[in-house]
PDB file of C-alpha atoms and ligand atoms in Angstrom:
ATOM      1  CA  MET A   1       1.268  -1.660  36.867  1.00  0.00           C
ATOM      2  CA  HIS A   2      -0.132  -4.815  35.273  1.00  0.00           C
ATOM      3  CA  ILE A   3       1.199  -5.337  31.759  1.00  0.00           C
ATOM      4  CA  ASP A   4      -2.316  -5.118  30.203  1.00  0.00           C
ATOM      5  CA  GLU A   5      -2.834  -1.791  31.881  1.00  0.00           C
ATOM      6  CA  SER A   6       0.523  -0.452  30.709  1.00  0.00           C
ATOM      7  CA  PHE A   7      -0.503  -1.007  27.059  1.00  0.00           C
ATOM      8  CA  SER A   8      -3.989   0.452  27.548  1.00  0.00           C
ATOM      9  CA  LEU A   9      -4.842   3.857  26.067  1.00  0.00           C
ATOM     10  CA  LYS A  10      -8.178   4.208  27.858  1.00  0.00           C
ATOM     11  CA  GLY A  11      -8.904   7.856  28.624  1.00  0.00           C
ATOM     12  CA  ARG A  12      -6.218   9.167  26.219  1.00  0.00           C
ATOM     13  CA  THR A  13      -6.863  11.523  23.325  1.00  0.00           C
ATOM     14  CA  ALA A  14      -4.744  10.776  20.255  1.00  0.00           C
ATOM     15  CA  ILE A  15      -4.390  12.639  16.933  1.00  0.00           C
ATOM     16  CA  VAL A  16      -3.232  10.901  13.779  1.00  0.00           C
ATOM     17  CA  THR A  17      -2.265  13.095  10.800  1.00  0.00           C
ATOM     18  CA  GLY A  18      -2.502  11.657   7.302  1.00  0.00           C
ATOM     19  CA  ALA A  19      -5.107   9.406   8.900  1.00  0.00           C
ATOM     20  CA  LEU A  20      -6.899   8.463   5.690  1.00  0.00           C
ATOM     21  CA  GLY A  21      -3.824   6.919   4.066  1.00  0.00           C
ATOM     22  CA  LEU A  22      -2.733   3.293   3.899  1.00  0.00           C
ATOM     23  CA  LEU A  23      -0.986   3.290   7.291  1.00  0.00           C
ATOM     24  CA  GLY A  24      -2.878   6.192   8.863  1.00  0.00           C
ATOM     25  CA  LYS A  25      -6.080   4.146   8.978  1.00  0.00           C
ATOM     26  CA  GLN A  26      -4.236   1.296  10.667  1.00  0.00           C
ATOM     27  CA  HIS A  27      -2.719   3.688  13.221  1.00  0.00           C
ATOM     28  CA  CYS A  28      -6.244   4.961  14.006  1.00  0.00           C
ATOM     29  CA  TYR A  29      -7.561   1.418  14.456  1.00  0.00           C
ATOM     30  CA  ALA A  30      -4.609   0.429  16.649  1.00  0.00           C
ATOM     31  CA  LEU A  31      -5.030   3.415  18.988  1.00  0.00           C
ATOM     32  CA  SER A  32      -8.801   3.034  19.074  1.00  0.00           C
ATOM     33  CA  GLU A  33      -8.613  -0.715  19.775  1.00  0.00           C
ATOM     34  CA  ALA A  34      -6.318   0.137  22.698  1.00  0.00           C
ATOM     35  CA  GLY A  35      -9.057   2.429  24.048  1.00  0.00           C
ATOM     36  CA  ALA A  36      -7.979   5.919  22.904  1.00  0.00           C
ATOM     37  CA  TYR A  37     -10.303   8.666  21.716  1.00  0.00           C
ATOM     38  CA  VAL A  38      -8.854   9.094  18.206  1.00  0.00           C
ATOM     39  CA  VAL A  39      -8.899  12.308  16.207  1.00  0.00           C
ATOM     40  CA  VAL A  40      -8.796  11.332  12.547  1.00  0.00           C
ATOM     41  CA  CYS A  41      -6.982  14.158  10.768  1.00  0.00           C
ATOM     42  CA  ASP A  42      -6.362  14.502   7.039  1.00  0.00           C
ATOM     43  CA  ILE A  43      -7.072  17.066   4.321  1.00  0.00           C
ATOM     44  CA  ASP A  44     -10.689  16.075   3.622  1.00  0.00           C
ATOM     45  CA  GLU A  45     -12.772  16.746   6.748  1.00  0.00           C
ATOM     46  CA  LYS A  46     -15.914  14.978   5.508  1.00  0.00           C
ATOM     47  CA  LYS A  47     -14.006  11.761   4.839  1.00  0.00           C
ATOM     48  CA  CYS A  48     -12.257  12.077   8.227  1.00  0.00           C
ATOM     49  CA  CYS A  49     -15.660  12.241   9.946  1.00  0.00           C
ATOM     50  CA  GLU A  50     -16.950   9.241   7.973  1.00  0.00           C
ATOM     51  CA  PHE A  51     -13.872   7.165   8.798  1.00  0.00           C
ATOM     52  CA  ALA A  52     -13.980   8.165  12.498  1.00  0.00           C
ATOM     53  CA  LYS A  53     -17.428   6.540  12.694  1.00  0.00           C
ATOM     54  CA  THR A  54     -15.945   3.167  11.691  1.00  0.00           C
ATOM     55  CA  LEU A  55     -13.521   3.045  14.648  1.00  0.00           C
ATOM     56  CA  PRO A  56     -14.205   0.482  17.375  1.00  0.00           C
ATOM     57  CA  TYR A  57     -14.091   3.154  20.077  1.00  0.00           C
ATOM     58  CA  PRO A  58     -15.788   6.499  19.258  1.00  0.00           C
ATOM     59  CA  GLY A  59     -13.523   9.208  17.847  1.00  0.00           C
ATOM     60  CA  MET A  60     -13.807  12.408  15.846  1.00  0.00           C
ATOM     61  CA  GLY A  61     -12.862  13.561  12.358  1.00  0.00           C
ATOM     62  CA  ALA A  62     -11.105  16.877  11.750  1.00  0.00           C
ATOM     63  CA  GLY A  63      -9.703  18.241   8.508  1.00  0.00           C
ATOM     64  CA  ALA A  64      -6.382  20.101   8.573  1.00  0.00           C
ATOM     65  CA  ASP A  65      -3.507  20.905   6.258  1.00  0.00           C
ATOM     66  CA  ILE A  66      -0.360  20.251   8.275  1.00  0.00           C
ATOM     67  CA  THR A  67       1.671  22.691   6.170  1.00  0.00           C
ATOM     68  CA  LYS A  68      -0.499  25.602   7.399  1.00  0.00           C
ATOM     69  CA  PRO A  69       0.027  26.728  11.018  1.00  0.00           C
ATOM     70  CA  GLU A  70      -3.415  28.392  11.122  1.00  0.00           C
ATOM     71  CA  SER A  71      -5.097  25.171  10.052  1.00  0.00           C
ATOM     72  CA  VAL A  72      -3.269  23.181  12.764  1.00  0.00           C
ATOM     73  CA  LYS A  73      -4.174  25.832  15.373  1.00  0.00           C
ATOM     74  CA  VAL A  74      -7.861  25.443  14.463  1.00  0.00           C
ATOM     75  CA  LEU A  75      -7.430  21.668  14.796  1.00  0.00           C
ATOM     76  CA  ARG A  76      -5.872  22.082  18.259  1.00  0.00           C
ATOM     77  CA  ALA A  77      -8.725  24.349  19.381  1.00  0.00           C
ATOM     78  CA  LYS A  78     -11.370  21.883  18.131  1.00  0.00           C
ATOM     79  CA  ILE A  79      -9.786  18.983  19.998  1.00  0.00           C
ATOM     80  CA  LEU A  80      -9.328  20.934  23.218  1.00  0.00           C
ATOM     81  CA  ASP A  81     -12.935  22.050  22.946  1.00  0.00           C
ATOM     82  CA  GLN A  82     -14.117  18.478  22.424  1.00  0.00           C
ATOM     83  CA  SER A  83     -11.887  16.526  24.778  1.00  0.00           C
ATOM     84  CA  GLY A  84     -10.086  19.083  26.958  1.00  0.00           C
ATOM     85  CA  LYS A  85      -6.603  17.627  26.393  1.00  0.00           C
ATOM     86  CA  ILE A  86      -4.249  16.073  23.854  1.00  0.00           C
ATOM     87  CA  ASP A  87      -2.159  13.119  25.019  1.00  0.00           C
ATOM     88  CA  ILE A  88      -0.760  11.588  21.825  1.00  0.00           C
ATOM     89  CA  LEU A  89       0.228  13.030  18.451  1.00  0.00           C
ATOM     90  CA  VAL A  90       1.146  10.692  15.592  1.00  0.00           C
ATOM     91  CA  ASN A  91       2.890  12.729  12.893  1.00  0.00           C
ATOM     92  CA  ASN A  92       2.154  10.360  10.056  1.00  0.00           C
ATOM     93  CA  ALA A  93       1.188  12.564   7.069  1.00  0.00           C
ATOM     94  CA  ALA A  94       3.795  12.596   4.321  1.00  0.00           C
ATOM     95  CA  ILE A  95       4.152  12.397   0.585  1.00  0.00           C
ATOM     96  CA  ASN A  96       6.081   9.706  -1.191  1.00  0.00           C
ATOM     97  CA  ASP A  97       6.486  11.141  -4.633  1.00  0.00           C
ATOM     98  CA  MET A  98       5.230   9.317  -7.695  1.00  0.00           C
ATOM     99  CA  PHE A  99       5.665   9.800 -11.419  1.00  0.00           C
ATOM    100  CA  GLU A 100       2.362   9.471 -13.255  1.00  0.00           C
ATOM    101  CA  ASN A 101       3.725   8.214 -16.552  1.00  0.00           C
ATOM    102  CA  PRO A 102       5.516   4.851 -16.195  1.00  0.00           C
ATOM    103  CA  ASN A 103       7.193   5.361 -19.612  1.00  0.00           C
ATOM    104  CA  THR A 104       9.093   8.438 -18.460  1.00  0.00           C
ATOM    105  CA  ALA A 105       9.408   7.652 -14.719  1.00  0.00           C
ATOM    106  CA  GLY A 106      12.799   5.921 -15.101  1.00  0.00           C
ATOM    107  CA  GLU A 107      14.256   9.024 -16.770  1.00  0.00           C
ATOM    108  CA  LEU A 108      12.539  11.771 -14.719  1.00  0.00           C
ATOM    109  CA  SER A 109      13.152  10.203 -11.313  1.00  0.00           C
ATOM    110  CA  MET A 110      16.961  10.067 -11.847  1.00  0.00           C
ATOM    111  CA  PHE A 111      18.746  12.315  -9.369  1.00  0.00           C
ATOM    112  CA  GLU A 112      20.303  14.221 -12.278  1.00  0.00           C
ATOM    113  CA  ASN A 113      16.818  15.131 -13.615  1.00  0.00           C
ATOM    114  CA  TYR A 114      14.700  15.186 -10.464  1.00  0.00           C
ATOM    115  CA  PRO A 115      12.464  18.313 -10.410  1.00  0.00           C
ATOM    116  CA  ILE A 116      13.391  20.745  -7.633  1.00  0.00           C
ATOM    117  CA  GLU A 117       9.691  21.531  -7.120  1.00  0.00           C
ATOM    118  CA  MET A 118       9.058  17.924  -6.096  1.00  0.00           C
ATOM    119  CA  PHE A 119      11.946  18.115  -3.639  1.00  0.00           C
ATOM    120  CA  ARG A 120      10.517  21.327  -2.145  1.00  0.00           C
ATOM    121  CA  LYS A 121       7.039  19.816  -1.863  1.00  0.00           C
ATOM    122  CA  SER A 122       8.391  16.802   0.062  1.00  0.00           C
ATOM    123  CA  MET A 123      10.281  19.089   2.419  1.00  0.00           C
ATOM    124  CA  GLU A 124       7.128  21.156   2.942  1.00  0.00           C
ATOM    125  CA  VAL A 125       4.856  18.259   3.874  1.00  0.00           C
ATOM    126  CA  ASN A 126       7.222  15.672   5.382  1.00  0.00           C
ATOM    127  CA  ILE A 127       9.397  17.914   7.503  1.00  0.00           C
ATOM    128  CA  THR A 128       7.898  21.426   7.728  1.00  0.00           C
ATOM    129  CA  GLY A 129       4.428  19.903   8.319  1.00  0.00           C
ATOM    130  CA  THR A 130       5.838  17.677  11.066  1.00  0.00           C
ATOM    131  CA  PHE A 131       7.553  20.717  12.587  1.00  0.00           C
ATOM    132  CA  ILE A 132       4.294  22.721  12.560  1.00  0.00           C
ATOM    133  CA  CYS A 133       2.242  19.941  14.208  1.00  0.00           C
ATOM    134  CA  ALA A 134       4.905  19.414  16.852  1.00  0.00           C
ATOM    135  CA  GLN A 135       5.126  23.154  17.531  1.00  0.00           C
ATOM    136  CA  VAL A 136       1.373  23.820  17.697  1.00  0.00           C
ATOM    137  CA  ILE A 137       0.221  20.625  19.427  1.00  0.00           C
ATOM    138  CA  GLY A 138       3.402  19.706  21.303  1.00  0.00           C
ATOM    139  CA  SER A 139       3.521  23.164  22.910  1.00  0.00           C
ATOM    140  CA  GLU A 140       0.119  22.422  24.438  1.00  0.00           C
ATOM    141  CA  MET A 141       1.507  19.118  25.777  1.00  0.00           C
ATOM    142  CA  ALA A 142       4.562  20.882  27.232  1.00  0.00           C
ATOM    143  CA  ARG A 143       2.266  23.467  28.855  1.00  0.00           C
ATOM    144  CA  ALA A 144       0.204  20.622  30.371  1.00  0.00           C
ATOM    145  CA  GLY A 145       3.401  18.860  31.507  1.00  0.00           C
ATOM    146  CA  LYS A 146       2.539  15.576  29.737  1.00  0.00           C
ATOM    147  CA  GLY A 147       2.444  14.265  26.201  1.00  0.00           C
ATOM    148  CA  ASN A 148       3.645  11.749  23.691  1.00  0.00           C
ATOM    149  CA  ILE A 149       4.692  12.444  20.105  1.00  0.00           C
ATOM    150  CA  ILE A 150       5.383   9.703  17.581  1.00  0.00           C
ATOM    151  CA  ASN A 151       6.974  10.742  14.304  1.00  0.00           C
ATOM    152  CA  ILE A 152       6.639   8.279  11.457  1.00  0.00           C
ATOM    153  CA  ALA A 153       9.999   8.073   9.699  1.00  0.00           C
ATOM    154  CA  SER A 154      11.178   5.246   7.386  1.00  0.00           C
ATOM    155  CA  THR A 155      13.973   2.768   6.789  1.00  0.00           C
ATOM    156  CA  TYR A 156      15.005   5.199   4.047  1.00  0.00           C
ATOM    157  CA  GLY A 157      15.759   7.780   6.732  1.00  0.00           C
ATOM    158  CA  ILE A 158      18.377   5.318   8.047  1.00  0.00           C
ATOM    159  CA  VAL A 159      19.859   3.595   5.002  1.00  0.00           C
ATOM    160  CA  ALA A 160      20.049   4.600   1.358  1.00  0.00           C
ATOM    161  CA  PRO A 161      17.472   3.239  -1.080  1.00  0.00           C
ATOM    162  CA  ASP A 162      18.660   0.167  -2.952  1.00  0.00           C
ATOM    163  CA  GLN A 163      17.880   1.324  -6.505  1.00  0.00           C
ATOM    164  CA  SER A 164      18.228  -2.215  -7.878  1.00  0.00           C
ATOM    165  CA  ILE A 165      14.793  -3.200  -6.514  1.00  0.00           C
ATOM    166  CA  TYR A 166      13.202  -0.892  -9.097  1.00  0.00           C
ATOM    167  CA  LYS A 167      14.579  -2.988 -11.972  1.00  0.00           C
ATOM    168  CA  ASP A 168      11.988  -5.097 -13.785  1.00  0.00           C
ATOM    169  CA  ALA A 169      12.409  -8.723 -14.892  1.00  0.00           C
ATOM    170  CA  GLU A 170      14.231  -7.556 -18.077  1.00  0.00           C
ATOM    171  CA  GLY A 171      16.655  -5.517 -15.976  1.00  0.00           C
ATOM    172  CA  LYS A 172      15.143  -2.168 -17.007  1.00  0.00           C
ATOM    173  CA  GLN A 173      15.353   0.530 -14.317  1.00  0.00           C
ATOM    174  CA  THR A 174      11.680   1.588 -14.145  1.00  0.00           C
ATOM    175  CA  PHE A 175      12.132   4.167 -11.397  1.00  0.00           C
ATOM    176  CA  TYR A 176      14.719   5.667  -9.046  1.00  0.00           C
ATOM    177  CA  LYS A 177      13.788   6.431  -5.470  1.00  0.00           C
ATOM    178  CA  SER A 178      14.512  10.131  -5.162  1.00  0.00           C
ATOM    179  CA  ALA A 179      16.709  11.941  -2.669  1.00  0.00           C
ATOM    180  CA  ALA A 180      13.640  13.812  -1.366  1.00  0.00           C
ATOM    181  CA  TYR A 181      12.138  10.967   0.631  1.00  0.00           C
ATOM    182  CA  PRO A 182      15.338   9.808   2.432  1.00  0.00           C
ATOM    183  CA  VAL A 183      16.380  13.407   3.127  1.00  0.00           C
ATOM    184  CA  THR A 184      13.040  14.271   4.738  1.00  0.00           C
ATOM    185  CA  LYS A 185      12.825  11.025   6.698  1.00  0.00           C
ATOM    186  CA  GLY A 186      16.403  11.402   7.980  1.00  0.00           C
ATOM    187  CA  ALA A 187      15.384  14.897   9.093  1.00  0.00           C
ATOM    188  CA  VAL A 188      12.343  13.463  10.909  1.00  0.00           C
ATOM    189  CA  ILE A 189      14.676  11.210  12.940  1.00  0.00           C
ATOM    190  CA  ALA A 190      16.996  14.136  13.775  1.00  0.00           C
ATOM    191  CA  PHE A 191      13.970  16.289  14.690  1.00  0.00           C
ATOM    192  CA  THR A 192      12.693  13.501  16.974  1.00  0.00           C
ATOM    193  CA  LYS A 193      15.966  13.549  18.935  1.00  0.00           C
ATOM    194  CA  PHE A 194      15.935  17.344  19.101  1.00  0.00           C
ATOM    195  CA  LEU A 195      12.404  17.429  20.539  1.00  0.00           C
ATOM    196  CA  ALA A 196      13.036  14.553  22.960  1.00  0.00           C
ATOM    197  CA  ALA A 197      15.975  16.433  24.447  1.00  0.00           C
ATOM    198  CA  TYR A 198      14.150  19.776  24.376  1.00  0.00           C
ATOM    199  CA  TRP A 199      10.935  18.628  26.053  1.00  0.00           C
ATOM    200  CA  GLY A 200      12.242  15.796  28.265  1.00  0.00           C
ATOM    201  CA  ASN A 201      11.942  17.988  31.346  1.00  0.00           C
ATOM    202  CA  LYS A 202       8.358  18.931  30.403  1.00  0.00           C
ATOM    203  CA  GLY A 203       7.089  15.358  30.479  1.00  0.00           C
ATOM    204  CA  VAL A 204       6.754  15.121  26.711  1.00  0.00           C
ATOM    205  CA  ARG A 205       8.181  11.939  25.174  1.00  0.00           C
ATOM    206  CA  VAL A 206       9.120  11.987  21.483  1.00  0.00           C
ATOM    207  CA  ASN A 207      10.020   8.875  19.503  1.00  0.00           C
ATOM    208  CA  ALA A 208      10.177   7.846  15.860  1.00  0.00           C
ATOM    209  CA  LEU A 209       8.743   4.731  14.272  1.00  0.00           C
ATOM    210  CA  SER A 210      10.532   3.613  11.112  1.00  0.00           C
ATOM    211  CA  PRO A 211       8.475   1.230   8.990  1.00  0.00           C
ATOM    212  CA  GLY A 212       9.733  -0.749   6.027  1.00  0.00           C
ATOM    213  CA  GLY A 213       7.888  -1.002   2.702  1.00  0.00           C
ATOM    214  CA  VAL A 214       4.244  -2.085   2.721  1.00  0.00           C
ATOM    215  CA  GLU A 215       2.789  -4.358   0.058  1.00  0.00           C
ATOM    216  CA  ASN A 216       0.104  -2.405  -1.766  1.00  0.00           C
ATOM    217  CA  ASN A 217      -0.588  -3.669  -5.299  1.00  0.00           C
ATOM    218  CA  GLN A 218       2.909  -2.860  -6.579  1.00  0.00           C
ATOM    219  CA  ASP A 219       4.247  -4.661  -9.671  1.00  0.00           C
ATOM    220  CA  LYS A 220       5.110  -8.288  -9.009  1.00  0.00           C
ATOM    221  CA  TYR A 221       8.799  -7.821  -9.885  1.00  0.00           C
ATOM    222  CA  PHE A 222       9.044  -5.071  -7.248  1.00  0.00           C
ATOM    223  CA  ILE A 223       7.372  -7.163  -4.539  1.00  0.00           C
ATOM    224  CA  ASP A 224       9.707 -10.052  -5.408  1.00  0.00           C
ATOM    225  CA  ASN A 225      12.829  -7.851  -5.374  1.00  0.00           C
ATOM    226  CA  TYR A 226      11.817  -6.241  -2.079  1.00  0.00           C
ATOM    227  CA  SER A 227      11.007  -9.575  -0.464  1.00  0.00           C
ATOM    228  CA  LYS A 228      14.332 -11.130  -1.509  1.00  0.00           C
ATOM    229  CA  ARG A 229      16.169  -8.140  -0.038  1.00  0.00           C
ATOM    230  CA  THR A 230      14.326  -8.546   3.324  1.00  0.00           C
ATOM    231  CA  PRO A 231      15.499 -11.093   5.936  1.00  0.00           C
ATOM    232  CA  LEU A 232      11.887 -12.044   6.779  1.00  0.00           C
ATOM    233  CA  GLY A 233      11.295 -12.662   3.070  1.00  0.00           C
ATOM    234  CA  ARG A 234       8.257 -10.426   2.533  1.00  0.00           C
ATOM    235  CA  MET A 235       7.027  -6.854   2.433  1.00  0.00           C
ATOM    236  CA  ALA A 236       5.019  -5.564   5.403  1.00  0.00           C
ATOM    237  CA  LYS A 237       1.252  -5.899   5.656  1.00  0.00           C
ATOM    238  CA  PRO A 238      -0.494  -2.624   6.560  1.00  0.00           C
ATOM    239  CA  HIS A 239      -1.373  -3.969  10.037  1.00  0.00           C
ATOM    240  CA  ASP A 240       2.254  -4.920  10.867  1.00  0.00           C
ATOM    241  CA  TYR A 241       2.928  -1.642  12.707  1.00  0.00           C
ATOM    242  CA  LYS A 242      -0.075  -1.616  15.035  1.00  0.00           C
ATOM    243  CA  GLY A 243       1.689  -3.248  17.990  1.00  0.00           C
ATOM    244  CA  ALA A 244       4.760  -1.008  17.732  1.00  0.00           C
ATOM    245  CA  LEU A 245       2.583   2.102  17.552  1.00  0.00           C
ATOM    246  CA  VAL A 246       0.563   1.195  20.642  1.00  0.00           C
ATOM    247  CA  PHE A 247       3.787   0.339  22.472  1.00  0.00           C
ATOM    248  CA  LEU A 248       5.198   3.812  21.734  1.00  0.00           C
ATOM    249  CA  ALA A 249       1.891   5.541  22.513  1.00  0.00           C
ATOM    250  CA  SER A 250       1.364   3.811  25.840  1.00  0.00           C
ATOM    251  CA  ASP A 251       2.950   3.659  29.285  1.00  0.00           C
ATOM    252  CA  ALA A 252       4.643   0.408  28.191  1.00  0.00           C
ATOM    253  CA  SER A 253       7.378   2.613  26.677  1.00  0.00           C
ATOM    254  CA  ASP A 254       7.400   5.142  29.529  1.00  0.00           C
ATOM    255  CA  TYR A 255      11.212   5.289  29.839  1.00  0.00           C
ATOM    256  CA  MET A 256      11.751   5.717  26.109  1.00  0.00           C
ATOM    257  CA  THR A 257      12.349   9.023  24.387  1.00  0.00           C
ATOM    258  CA  GLY A 258      14.490  10.139  21.450  1.00  0.00           C
ATOM    259  CA  ALA A 259      14.499   6.576  20.091  1.00  0.00           C
ATOM    260  CA  ASN A 260      13.816   5.305  16.602  1.00  0.00           C
ATOM    261  CA  LEU A 261      11.888   2.032  16.671  1.00  0.00           C
ATOM    262  CA  ILE A 262      12.676   0.172  13.445  1.00  0.00           C
ATOM    263  CA  VAL A 263      10.074  -2.344  12.261  1.00  0.00           C
ATOM    264  CA  ASP A 264      11.226  -3.482   8.847  1.00  0.00           C
ATOM    265  CA  GLY A 265      11.392  -7.268   8.583  1.00  0.00           C
ATOM    266  CA  GLY A 266      15.159  -6.903   8.978  1.00  0.00           C
ATOM    267  CA  TRP A 267      15.711  -4.649   5.927  1.00  0.00           C
ATOM    268  CA  THR A 268      18.286  -2.494   7.766  1.00  0.00           C
ATOM    269  CA  ALA A 269      19.983  -5.467   9.471  1.00  0.00           C
ATOM    270  CA  TRP A 270      22.369  -6.173   6.580  1.00  0.00           C
TER     271      TRP A 270
HETATM  272  N1  NAD B  17       3.637   2.807   2.898  1.00  0.00           N
HETATM  273  C1  NAD B  17       4.901   2.483   3.123  1.00  0.00           C
HETATM  274  O1  NAD B  17       5.437   1.517   2.527  1.00  0.00           O
HETATM  275  C2  NAD B  17       5.717   3.261   4.121  1.00  0.00           C
HETATM  276  C3  NAD B  17       6.991   2.777   4.459  1.00  0.00           C
HETATM  277  C4  NAD B  17       7.763   3.498   5.361  1.00  0.00           C
HETATM  278  C5  NAD B  17       7.261   4.667   5.916  1.00  0.00           C
HETATM  279  N2  NAD B  17       6.028   5.104   5.561  1.00  0.00           N
HETATM  280  C6  NAD B  17       5.552   6.353   6.160  1.00  0.00           C
HETATM  281  O2  NAD B  17       4.303   6.093   6.791  1.00  0.00           O
HETATM  282  C7  NAD B  17       3.486   7.259   6.720  1.00  0.00           C
HETATM  283  C8  NAD B  17       2.167   6.891   6.060  1.00  0.00           C
HETATM  284  O3  NAD B  17       2.415   6.356   4.784  1.00  0.00           O
HETATM  285  P1  NAD B  17       1.233   5.847   3.840  1.00  0.00           P
HETATM  286  O4  NAD B  17       1.828   4.845   2.927  1.00  0.00           O
HETATM  287  O5  NAD B  17       0.049   5.520   4.645  1.00  0.00           O
HETATM  288  O6  NAD B  17       0.963   7.170   2.976  1.00  0.00           O
HETATM  289  P2  NAD B  17      -0.356   7.542   2.155  1.00  0.00           P
HETATM  290  O7  NAD B  17       0.132   8.306   0.961  1.00  0.00           O
HETATM  291  O8  NAD B  17      -1.231   6.358   1.945  1.00  0.00           O
HETATM  292  O9  NAD B  17      -1.111   8.538   3.130  1.00  0.00           O
HETATM  293  C9  NAD B  17      -0.604   9.807   3.428  1.00  0.00           C
HETATM  294  C10 NAD B  17      -1.781  10.668   3.894  1.00  0.00           C
HETATM  295  O10 NAD B  17      -1.267  11.960   4.244  1.00  0.00           O
HETATM  296  C11 NAD B  17      -2.227  12.914   3.822  1.00  0.00           C
HETATM  297  N3  NAD B  17      -1.577  14.216   3.620  1.00  0.00           N
HETATM  298  C12 NAD B  17      -0.704  14.565   2.636  1.00  0.00           C
HETATM  299  N4  NAD B  17      -0.393  15.858   2.741  1.00  0.00           N
HETATM  300  C13 NAD B  17      -1.069  16.328   3.823  1.00  0.00           C
HETATM  301  C14 NAD B  17      -1.173  17.616   4.425  1.00  0.00           C
HETATM  302  N5  NAD B  17      -0.509  18.676   3.933  1.00  0.00           N
HETATM  303  N6  NAD B  17      -1.965  17.753   5.526  1.00  0.00           N
HETATM  304  C15 NAD B  17      -2.648  16.690   6.022  1.00  0.00           C
HETATM  305  N7  NAD B  17      -2.598  15.448   5.481  1.00  0.00           N
HETATM  306  C16 NAD B  17      -1.820  15.290   4.385  1.00  0.00           C
HETATM  307  C17 NAD B  17      -2.787  12.375   2.517  1.00  0.00           C
HETATM  308  O11 NAD B  17      -4.052  12.959   2.226  1.00  0.00           O
HETATM  309  C18 NAD B  17      -2.847  10.876   2.802  1.00  0.00           C
HETATM  310  O12 NAD B  17      -4.121  10.466   3.272  1.00  0.00           O
HETATM  311  C19 NAD B  17       4.290   8.300   5.969  1.00  0.00           C
HETATM  312  O13 NAD B  17       4.964   9.125   6.876  1.00  0.00           O
HETATM  313  C20 NAD B  17       5.266   7.458   5.180  1.00  0.00           C
HETATM  314  O14 NAD B  17       6.419   8.171   4.835  1.00  0.00           O
HETATM  315  C21 NAD B  17       5.239   4.431   4.677  1.00  0.00           C
END
């Protein structure tokens, strides 16, 4: 197969969950630019439909709550009705918890004080939601004998957060990255390996993509701290993961399953 052809997604149907977020939109563009019919999936159906119209190759919008099996079953039925098959699932939806009040964030985000309800909510969306999508949509792929699942993990599923990057210029700890995010992202990587082994003989490939931090109007001290801590000397741009995603989604990675592709500017290299 010619190399251009191996990266092409022409004729493939791809779903992206959390598609209206910072990276979700980029994933949709990447898959669409490679020729896929993209199903834009997030909570707000109307916005999903509006965004789907902006894609370079026509797609569809579909609202779904990934924490609700019934909602994901309706999504599966809609896609099968529309396109007759599902080739690619990008499990991208997740929450990265925030503390509204910057004056109390440093205190409340400490592990010793971290609210259990926030931990449970992260588990529910980041891991149980990923499980539900894989079960409902991946089962259809296994039945069809072909499919490709990409679970979006994180560098923080591989290495511990460096809490010092949340210190401002005066050395004040403004925030602590909680245990919830690394725990759920580590679980996403373990779940990826489980599914790869489980469905290998059904023609379903399952890989993880672990991005590093994306620059998105954070405080200057944070961007500086993060950049200094990164071998490539900068945070990611939102479009930095497009190539890796298309690689995993396409035949170019046909002999790859159970892997975790780390794209992090070198963050985890030292
Ligand atoms: N942004 C980063 O720096 C970064 C770094 C590493 C990994 N990641 C991972 O990349 C993925 C995307 O991150 P992002 O920064 O674009 O996040 P984001 O917060 O911008 O977007 C997440 C999207 O998920 C949707 N969502 C939340 N709960 C949902 C539910 N129950 N059902 C359906 N949709 C739901 C939200 O509506 C939102 O549009 C996540 O898995 C995240 O953990 C992000």
